[in-house]
Coordinates of C-alpha atoms and ligand atoms in Angstrom, one line a residue:
X31 CA 112.2 77.0 115.6
X32 CA 114.7 78.9 117.3
X33 CA 114.8 79.7 121.0
X34 CA 116.1 83.1 121.8
X35 CA 117.2 83.7 125.5
X36 CA 115.8 87.3 125.3
X37 CA 116.5 88.7 128.7
X38 CA 120.3 87.9 127.8
X39 CA 120.5 89.7 124.4
X40 CA 122.2 92.8 123.7
X41 CA 121.2 96.2 123.2
X42 CA 121.8 98.2 120.1
X43 CA 124.7 100.5 120.1
X44 CA 122.7 103.6 118.9
X45 CA 120.5 103.6 122.1
X46 CA 121.3 106.6 124.3
X47 CA 120.0 104.9 127.3
X48 CA 122.2 102.6 129.6
X49 CA 121.4 98.7 129.0
X50 CA 119.7 98.8 132.3
X51 CA 117.2 101.0 130.8
X52 CA 115.9 98.9 127.9
X53 CA 113.8 96.4 129.4
X54 CA 114.6 93.0 128.7
X55 CA 111.7 90.7 127.9
X56 CA 110.4 90.0 131.3
X57 CA 107.8 88.0 132.6
X58 CA 103.9 88.3 131.6
X59 CA 101.7 89.6 134.0
X60 CA 101.1 86.5 135.8
X61 CA 104.6 85.7 136.1
X62 CA 106.5 88.5 137.8
X63 CA 110.0 86.9 138.4
X64 CA 111.8 88.7 135.3
X65 CA 115.0 86.5 134.8
X66 CA 114.0 83.0 134.8
X67 CA 114.4 80.2 132.2
X68 CA 110.8 81.0 131.1
X69 CA 111.9 84.0 129.8
X70 CA 113.0 82.6 126.5
X71 CA 110.1 82.0 124.1
X72 CA 110.4 80.1 120.9
X73 CA 110.3 82.7 118.0
X74 CA 109.3 81.1 114.8
X75 CA 109.9 82.4 111.6
X76 CA 107.0 84.6 109.7
X77 CA 105.6 82.8 107.0
X78 CA 102.5 84.5 105.0
X79 CA 99.8 82.7 103.1
X80 CA 97.8 84.1 100.4
X81 CA 96.3 83.3 97.3
X82 CA 99.0 81.4 95.7
X83 CA 99.7 78.7 98.4
X84 CA 96.8 78.9 101.0
X85 CA 95.9 75.4 99.9
X86 CA 99.2 74.4 101.6
X87 CA 98.1 75.5 105.0
X88 CA 98.3 72.5 106.8
X89 CA 94.9 73.2 109.0
X90 CA 93.1 73.8 105.8
X91 CA 93.1 70.1 104.8
X92 CA 89.6 69.6 107.1
X93 CA 87.9 72.3 104.9
X94 CA 85.9 71.5 101.7
X95 CA 87.1 72.1 98.3
X96 CA 83.8 74.2 97.8
X97 CA 85.1 76.6 100.6
X98 CA 88.6 76.6 99.2
X99 CA 87.0 77.8 95.9
X100 CA 85.1 80.4 97.6
X101 CA 88.2 81.8 98.9
X102 CA 90.0 81.8 95.8
X103 CA 87.0 83.7 94.1
X104 CA 86.7 86.2 96.9
X105 CA 90.3 86.5 97.1
X106 CA 90.7 87.8 93.7
X107 CA 88.7 91.0 94.7
X108 CA 89.2 91.7 98.5
X109 CA 92.5 91.4 99.9
X110 CA 93.8 88.0 101.6
X111 CA 96.8 87.1 103.5
X112 CA 97.3 85.1 106.8
X113 CA 100.3 84.4 108.8
X114 CA 101.6 81.3 111.0
X115 CA 100.8 83.4 114.0
X116 CA 97.0 83.6 113.0
X117 CA 96.8 79.9 111.9
X118 CA 98.2 78.3 115.0
X119 CA 97.5 80.5 117.7
X120 CA 94.3 82.4 116.7
X121 CA 92.0 80.5 114.6
X122 CA 90.2 78.1 116.3
X123 CA 89.9 75.2 113.8
X124 CA 87.3 73.1 115.4
X125 CA 85.2 76.2 114.7
X126 CA 86.0 76.9 111.0
X127 CA 84.5 78.1 109.0
X128 CA 82.5 79.8 111.2
X129 CA 85.2 80.6 113.8
X130 CA 85.7 84.4 114.5
X131 CA 89.2 84.7 113.7
X132 CA 88.8 83.0 110.8
X133 CA 86.0 85.1 109.2
X134 CA 88.6 87.9 110.2
X135 CA 91.1 86.6 107.9
X136 CA 89.7 84.6 105.1
X137 CA 87.4 85.7 102.4
X138 CA 84.0 84.4 102.5
X139 CA 81.4 83.7 100.0
X140 CA 79.0 86.1 101.1
X141 CA 81.6 89.0 101.3
X142 CA 80.6 89.5 97.7
X143 CA 77.4 90.2 95.9
X144 CA 75.8 87.0 94.3
X145 CA 76.2 88.5 90.8
X146 CA 80.1 89.6 91.6
X147 CA 81.2 86.2 93.2
X148 CA 79.5 84.2 90.1
X149 CA 80.8 86.4 87.4
X150 CA 84.4 85.6 89.0
X151 CA 83.7 82.1 89.8
X152 CA 82.6 81.5 86.0
X153 CA 85.9 83.3 85.0
X154 CA 87.9 81.0 87.1
X155 CA 86.0 77.6 86.2
X156 CA 86.4 78.6 82.1
X157 CA 90.2 78.7 83.2
X158 CA 90.2 82.5 82.0
X159 CA 93.5 84.2 82.0
X160 CA 94.8 86.2 84.8
X161 CA 94.5 89.6 83.0
X162 CA 91.0 89.0 82.1
X163 CA 90.2 88.0 85.9
X164 CA 92.2 90.9 87.0
X165 CA 89.9 93.2 84.9
X166 CA 87.0 92.3 86.2
X167 CA 88.4 92.1 89.5
X168 CA 89.1 95.6 89.3
X169 CA 85.9 96.5 87.9
X170 CA 83.9 95.2 90.7
X171 CA 86.3 96.8 93.1
X172 CA 85.3 100.1 91.7
X173 CA 81.6 99.4 92.7
X174 CA 82.6 98.8 96.4
X175 CA 83.0 102.4 97.2
X176 CA 86.7 102.3 97.6
X177 CA 86.9 105.7 98.8
X178 CA 84.7 106.3 101.6
X179 CA 84.6 109.3 103.6
X180 CA 86.2 111.3 100.7
X181 CA 89.6 110.3 102.1
X182 CA 91.5 111.4 98.8
X183 CA 90.0 114.6 98.0
X184 CA 89.2 116.1 101.2
X185 CA 91.6 115.5 103.7
X186 CA 95.2 116.0 102.1
X187 CA 97.2 118.7 103.3
X188 CA 99.1 121.4 101.3
X189 CA 102.5 122.6 101.8
X190 CA 103.2 126.1 99.6
X191 CA 100.4 125.2 97.3
X192 CA 101.6 121.4 96.7
X193 CA 99.6 118.5 98.2
X194 CA 101.1 116.3 100.7
X195 CA 100.3 112.7 99.4
X196 CA 100.8 110.4 102.4
X197 CA 99.5 112.8 104.9
X198 CA 95.8 113.2 105.9
X199 CA 94.7 116.2 108.1
X200 CA 91.2 115.9 108.9
X201 CA 91.1 117.1 112.6
X202 CA 92.6 120.3 114.0
X203 CA 95.1 118.3 116.1
X204 CA 96.0 115.3 114.4
X205 CA 97.5 114.3 111.1
X206 CA 98.1 111.0 109.8
X207 CA 101.2 110.1 108.1
X208 CA 101.4 106.9 105.6
X209 CA 105.1 105.9 105.9
X210 CA 105.9 104.4 102.3
X211 CA 107.0 101.2 103.6
X212 CA 104.2 100.3 106.0
X213 CA 101.6 99.9 103.6
X214 CA 101.1 96.4 104.2
X215 CA 100.2 94.4 107.1
X216 CA 101.3 91.0 108.6
X217 CA 97.8 89.5 107.5
X218 CA 95.0 91.2 106.2
X219 CA 91.7 91.9 107.9
X220 CA 88.7 90.7 105.7
X221 CA 86.7 93.9 106.5
X222 CA 89.3 96.3 106.2
X223 CA 88.6 99.8 104.8
X224 CA 91.9 100.2 103.5
X225 CA 91.3 97.3 101.4
X226 CA 92.3 99.1 98.0
X227 CA 95.7 99.7 99.3
X228 CA 96.3 95.9 99.5
X229 CA 94.9 95.1 96.1
X230 CA 97.1 97.3 94.0
X231 CA 94.6 99.7 92.5
X232 CA 97.6 101.8 92.0
X233 CA 96.0 105.4 91.5
X234 CA 94.4 104.5 94.9
X235 CA 97.4 103.9 96.7
X236 CA 99.1 106.9 98.6
X237 CA 101.9 107.0 100.7
X238 CA 104.9 109.0 101.9
X239 CA 108.6 108.6 101.9
X240 CA 109.7 112.2 102.9
X241 CA 109.5 112.8 106.5
X242 CA 110.7 116.4 105.9
X243 CA 107.5 117.3 104.5
X244 CA 105.7 116.2 107.6
X245 CA 108.3 118.2 110.1
X246 CA 108.1 121.4 107.5
X247 CA 104.0 120.9 107.8
X248 CA 104.2 120.6 111.4
X249 CA 106.0 123.6 111.7
X250 CA 103.6 125.9 109.6
X251 CA 100.6 124.2 111.8
X252 CA 101.2 124.9 115.6
X253 CA 97.9 123.7 116.1
X254 CA 98.7 120.0 115.4
X255 CA 99.8 118.0 118.7
X256 CA 99.7 114.6 117.3
X257 CA 101.1 112.5 114.5
X258 CA 99.4 109.1 113.7
X259 CA 101.7 106.6 112.0
X260 CA 99.3 104.5 109.9
X261 CA 98.9 102.3 106.9
X262 CA 98.5 99.4 106.4
X263 CA 100.7 98.5 109.7
X264 CA 103.8 100.5 110.4
X265 CA 104.9 97.9 112.4
X266 CA 105.7 95.8 109.3
X267 CA 108.9 98.2 108.8
X268 CA 112.0 97.1 110.3
X269 CA 112.7 99.1 113.3
X270 CA 115.7 101.4 111.1
X271 CA 113.2 102.3 108.9
X272 CA 110.8 103.2 111.4
X273 CA 113.5 105.2 113.1
X274 CA 114.2 106.8 110.0
X275 CA 110.9 108.9 110.2
X276 CA 110.5 109.1 114.1
X277 CA 113.9 110.1 115.1
X278 CA 113.8 113.3 112.5
X279 CA 110.6 114.1 114.0
X280 CA 111.8 114.0 117.4
X281 CA 114.8 116.2 116.6
X282 CA 113.3 118.7 115.0
X283 CA 112.1 119.8 118.4
X284 CA 108.8 120.9 117.3
X285 CA 107.0 122.4 120.3
X286 CA 103.7 121.9 119.2
X287 CA 104.3 117.9 118.4
X288 CA 103.5 116.1 121.7
X289 CA 102.4 112.9 120.9
X290 CA 103.4 110.6 118.5
X291 CA 100.9 107.6 117.8
X292 CA 101.5 104.3 115.9
X293 CA 98.4 102.5 114.7
X294 CA 99.1 98.5 114.5
X295 CA 97.5 95.3 114.6
X296 CA 101.0 93.8 115.0
X297 CA 100.2 92.7 118.6
X298 CA 97.9 90.3 117.6
X299 CA 98.9 89.3 114.3
X300 CA 102.8 89.1 114.7
X301 CA 103.4 89.9 118.6
X302 CA 106.9 88.4 117.8
X303 CA 107.5 91.8 116.2
X304 CA 108.1 93.2 119.8
X305 CA 110.0 90.2 120.9
X306 CA 112.6 89.4 118.3
X307 CA 116.0 90.9 117.9
X308 CA 114.5 93.8 115.8
X309 CA 111.9 94.0 118.7
X310 CA 114.9 95.0 121.0
X311 CA 115.5 98.0 118.8
X312 CA 112.1 98.9 118.6
X313 CA 111.9 99.0 122.4
X314 CA 115.3 101.1 122.6
X315 CA 113.2 103.5 119.5
X316 CA 110.1 103.7 121.7
X317 CA 112.4 104.7 125.1
X318 CA 114.0 107.3 122.9
X319 CA 110.4 108.9 121.9
X320 CA 109.7 108.8 125.9
X321 CA 113.0 110.4 126.5
X322 CA 112.4 113.2 124.5
X323 CA 109.2 114.2 126.6
X324 CA 107.0 112.8 124.3
X325 CA 104.2 110.7 124.7
X326 CA 104.0 107.5 122.6
X327 CA 100.7 105.8 122.0
X328 CA 100.4 102.6 120.0
X329 CA 96.9 102.4 118.9
X330 CA 96.2 98.7 119.0
X331 CA 93.7 96.9 117.1
X332 CA 91.9 94.1 118.7
X333 CA 88.8 92.5 117.4
X334 CA 88.2 89.6 120.1
X335 CA 89.3 88.4 123.6
X336 CA 91.0 85.3 122.3
X337 CA 93.6 87.4 120.4
X338 CA 94.8 88.6 124.1
X339 CA 95.2 84.7 125.2
X340 CA 98.6 83.7 123.5
X341 CA 101.7 84.3 125.8
X342 CA 103.5 86.2 123.0
X343 CA 100.9 88.7 122.9
X344 CA 100.7 89.3 126.6
X345 CA 104.6 89.5 126.5
X346 CA 104.6 92.1 123.7
X347 CA 102.3 94.2 125.4
X348 CA 104.2 94.0 129.0
X349 CA 107.2 94.5 126.9
X350 CA 105.8 97.6 125.3
X351 CA 104.7 99.2 128.4
X352 CA 107.9 99.2 130.0
X353 CA 109.0 101.5 127.6
X354 CA 106.6 104.1 128.9
X355 CA 104.5 103.8 125.7
X356 CA 100.7 103.7 126.5
X357 CA 98.8 100.9 124.6
X358 CA 95.3 102.2 123.9
X359 CA 92.9 99.5 121.8
X360 CA 90.1 99.9 119.3
X361 CA 88.1 97.7 117.2
X362 CA 85.1 97.4 114.9
X363 CA 81.8 95.9 115.3
X364 CA 81.7 93.2 113.2
X365 CA 78.7 91.0 112.5
X366 CA 80.4 87.3 112.1
X367 CA 83.3 88.0 114.3
X368 CA 82.4 90.3 117.4
X369 CA 78.4 91.1 117.6
X370 CA 77.9 90.1 120.9
X371 CA 78.1 92.4 124.2
X372 CA 79.5 89.4 126.2
X373 CA 82.5 89.4 123.8
X374 CA 83.1 92.9 124.2
X375 CA 82.9 93.1 128.0
X376 CA 85.4 90.5 128.1
X377 CA 87.7 92.1 125.7
X378 CA 87.9 95.6 127.0
X379 CA 88.2 93.7 130.6
X380 CA 91.2 91.7 129.4
X381 CA 92.8 94.7 127.9
X382 CA 92.6 96.5 131.0
X383 CA 94.0 93.6 132.8
X384 CA 97.0 93.6 130.8
X385 CA 97.4 97.4 131.4
X386 CA 95.9 98.6 128.1
X387 CA 93.4 101.4 127.5
X388 CA 90.5 100.8 125.7
X389 CA 89.8 103.6 123.2
X390 CA 87.2 103.5 120.3
X391 CA 84.8 100.9 119.2
X392 CA 83.9 101.5 115.6
X393 CA 81.2 101.0 113.1
X394 CA 82.7 99.3 109.6
X395 CA 83.0 101.7 106.9
X396 CA 80.5 101.8 104.1
X397 CA 83.2 100.2 101.9
X398 CA 84.4 96.6 100.5
X399 CA 82.6 93.9 102.5
X400 CA 80.6 96.2 104.4
X401 CA 77.4 94.7 103.6
X402 CA 78.6 91.3 105.3
X403 CA 80.0 92.9 108.4
X404 CA 77.8 95.7 109.1
X405 CA 75.3 95.9 112.4
X406 CA 72.6 98.2 112.6
X407 CA 73.4 101.2 114.4
X408 CA 70.3 100.8 116.9
X409 CA 71.6 97.2 117.5
X410 CA 75.3 98.4 117.2
X411 CA 74.0 100.8 120.1
X412 CA 72.5 97.8 122.0
X413 CA 75.7 96.0 122.2
X414 CA 77.9 98.6 123.1
X415 CA 75.5 99.7 126.2
X416 CA 74.9 96.0 127.1
X417 CA 78.8 95.5 127.2
X418 CA 79.7 98.9 129.0
X419 CA 77.2 97.8 131.5
X420 CA 78.9 94.9 132.3
X421 CA 82.1 96.5 133.0
X422 CA 83.9 98.5 135.6
X423 CA 85.1 102.4 135.3
X424 CA 88.6 101.8 133.9
X425 CA 87.2 99.7 130.9
X426 CA 84.8 102.7 130.2
X427 CA 87.5 104.8 128.8
X428 CA 86.0 103.3 125.7
X429 CA 83.9 105.6 123.3
X430 CA 81.4 104.2 120.8
X431 CA 80.0 103.0 118.7
X432 CA 81.5 105.5 116.3
X433 CA 81.3 106.0 112.3
X434 CA 84.1 107.6 111.0
X435 CA 82.2 109.4 108.3
X436 CA 83.0 112.1 105.8
X437 CA 82.0 115.0 108.6
X438 CA 83.8 113.5 111.4
X439 CA 83.6 110.6 114.2
X440 CA 80.0 110.3 115.1
X441 CA 78.7 108.2 118.0
X442 CA 75.5 106.6 118.3
X443 CA 74.0 107.7 121.9
X444 CA 71.0 105.9 121.8
X445 CA 67.3 106.0 121.1
X446 CA 64.7 108.1 122.4
X447 CA 61.1 109.6 122.2
X448 CA 60.7 113.1 122.0
X449 CA 57.6 114.9 121.5
X450 CA 55.9 111.9 120.3
X451 CA 58.7 110.9 117.5
X452 CA 60.9 108.2 117.8
X453 CA 64.8 109.6 117.5
X454 CA 68.1 108.2 117.4
X455 CA 70.5 110.9 119.7
X456 CA 74.0 111.3 118.1
X457 CA 77.1 113.6 118.7
X458 CA 80.4 114.3 116.9
X459 CA 83.6 113.0 118.6
X460 CA 85.7 114.6 116.3
X461 CA 84.7 117.0 113.5
X462 CA 85.8 118.4 110.3
X463 CA 84.8 121.7 112.5
X464 CA 85.8 121.2 116.1
X465 CA 82.6 123.4 116.9
X466 CA 80.6 120.6 116.1
X467 CA 81.8 118.3 118.6
X468 CA 79.8 117.0 121.3
X469 CA 76.5 118.8 120.3
X470 CA 73.8 116.2 120.4
X471 CA 71.8 115.8 117.3
X472 CA 68.9 113.6 116.2
X473 CA 67.9 111.2 113.4
X474 CA 64.6 109.9 112.8
X475 CA 64.3 106.4 114.3
X476 CA 65.8 104.0 112.0
X477 CA 65.9 100.5 113.0
X478 CA 67.9 99.2 109.6
X479 CA 70.4 102.2 109.1
X480 CA 74.1 101.2 109.1
X481 CA 75.4 104.4 108.4
X482 CA 75.4 108.1 108.7
X483 CA 74.2 108.7 105.2
X484 CA 71.2 106.5 105.5
X485 CA 69.8 108.4 108.2
X486 CA 67.5 111.5 107.7
X487 CA 67.3 114.4 110.3
X488 CA 64.6 114.0 112.8
X489 CA 61.3 116.7 113.6
X490 CA 61.0 117.4 109.8
X491 CA 64.3 119.3 109.3
X492 CA 65.7 119.8 106.0
X493 CA 69.3 118.8 107.0
X494 CA 71.2 117.7 109.6
X495 CA 73.1 120.8 111.3
X496 CA 76.7 120.1 110.1
X497 CA 75.4 119.8 106.5
X498 CA 75.2 123.8 106.3
X499 CA 79.1 123.5 106.1
X500 CA 79.8 120.5 104.3
X501 CA 76.8 119.8 101.7
X502 CA 77.7 121.7 98.9
X503 CA 81.3 120.0 98.5
Ligands
PLP65 C1 90.1 108.5 114.3 C2 91.2 109.9 113.4 C3 92.0 110.6 114.0 C4 92.1 110.6 115.5 O1 91.1 111.1 116.2 P1 91.4 110.8 117.9 O2 89.9 111.4 118.5 O3 92.3 112.0 118.5 O4 91.7 109.4 118.2 C5 92.7 111.5 113.2 N1 92.4 111.8 112.0 C6 91.6 110.7 111.4 C7 91.2 110.9 110.2 C8 90.5 110.2 112.2 O5 89.7 109.1 111.5
SF4_66 S1 95.8 95.5 110.1 FE1 94.7 97.2 109.8 S2 95.3 98.1 108.2 FE2 95.8 95.9 108.2 S3 94.0 94.7 107.0 FE3 93.8 94.8 109.3 S4 92.5 96.8 109.7 FE4 93.4 96.9 107.8

C-alpha cells in the first residue's frame, strides 16, 4: 500500500485556478483541522474480482462450495464484478451470505428462475464448452426483459435525421449522455437495469464518443438545461477522458446549458477515485465547471447506510463538496438489501450530515433479477412513509417511491378509499409529456403489484389518462 500525503501534492498545471483554490484533501467532517498528519490516507491499488478469480478472494474462504457454485452459475447470466474496497470495507463478512452489501454485489441463486438456474448448472457440471454456455446464457438474458421502458426505441434523439446513439432525450429539460469509455463500473450491482451493457449483449450496447453531436443537439434544443453523464459509471474514466467531454461542453458556451450532472456509484465502490492523484485533477475539473457559472451535481448512488461509514468515503464526499459541486443521492428500494424504513431514515440522515441532498427513492426496474429484488408498490410506499416520518425536513428533499416507467417517473403517493373503492394514488414526477407531471391519478388497489404495468385504472376507467397518448406505440 502506498501512502499519499495528499494535502501536499501539486495541482495539475492545466488548472485555471490558483493552487489555493483547489482544495487539498481536507479533514473528514469530524476533524476540522485541515493540514494535519491525519490528512494522509492509504490508497490501495484497485483490484477487481469477477468469475475467473472470485475464488481467490480471501474473505470467501469461509463460504461453502455450494454457494460458490451458485455464484458461478448466476454469474454466467448476470454481471458480476466486485473490487477490493467493497470486499474490505463494505461487506460484513460475519453476516455473509445474507449481508446486504454481499447481496448487492454477489450473484445469488434465487436471482435466476429455477429452470434457468438448472440449465446453466447442468451445463457447467457437464463441462460444456464456453460457446455453449454463452449461447444458453444469452438466450436466458433475452428472456429477462433486457430493455425495459423502451429505452432504445423511444428516447434516442435525432440530429438532421440521424439517430444519436449514446444519448437519450426523454424529459424536456434533460439529455442523458453515455460516454463510451464510461460504460463499466468499479463493481456491479446485482440489480442493475443496465446489466445488458455489462454482459456483452453487443447489439444492446449504446455509447457515444462524440461530444460534438451533443453540443450540436443542445444548440438546436434550447429547452434542454441539463446534461446528465451516465453509464455504467462515468467516474471509471480518467479525468483526462472525462474532461474531453466536459470541457468542450463548457467552452461551447451554450446559454441554455445550466447544469451538468454525473451519475456515479464511485463514492461508495471506489472513493479513492476522488482522493488519488487523478482525483486532484478531477477536483480541478469540477472547479472549472463551477467557475464557468454552471451547476455541477453528482448524482450519487448509495443503497445502504453502511456505505457512508468508511473514512475514505467521507473524505471523498467532503472533497467533492469543496469544489462547489452538489451531491444528490438516490437508490432503489431493494428486497434483501434495504427494505426497511429504519435503514432508509438512517441513510438519509447520514447523507444530510455529510452535506448530501437526498433526491430519489426508486423502485427497481422490471428487468434482470427484478423478481428477486422487487417490493410490492404498497409495501414500498409504507417503507417510504415510515422512513420519511422519522427524519427532519432537510432529509425530506427525497421523492419516492418512484418507477422509471415508459411514460415517465411515477410516484406512489399512497392508498385511499374513494367512493367505496380501495385505490392506489399515483402521480408523475417526470413525464414524457410535461403536462402529465403532478396530476394525481388512481389505480385499483393491488397489494402484490410491483410495477406500473401490473396496475388497472380505478373506477372502471378503460385506461389511464396518459395511455391516450402512449397507448398506440
Ligand atoms: C430520471 C431521469 C432524468 C432526470 O430527471 P430529473 O427528475 O430531472 O432528475 C432524465 N432522463 C431520464 C431518462 C431519467 O430517467
Ligand atoms: S454502479 Fe450504477 S450502473 Fe453500475 S452496476 Fe451499479 S447501478 Fe448499475
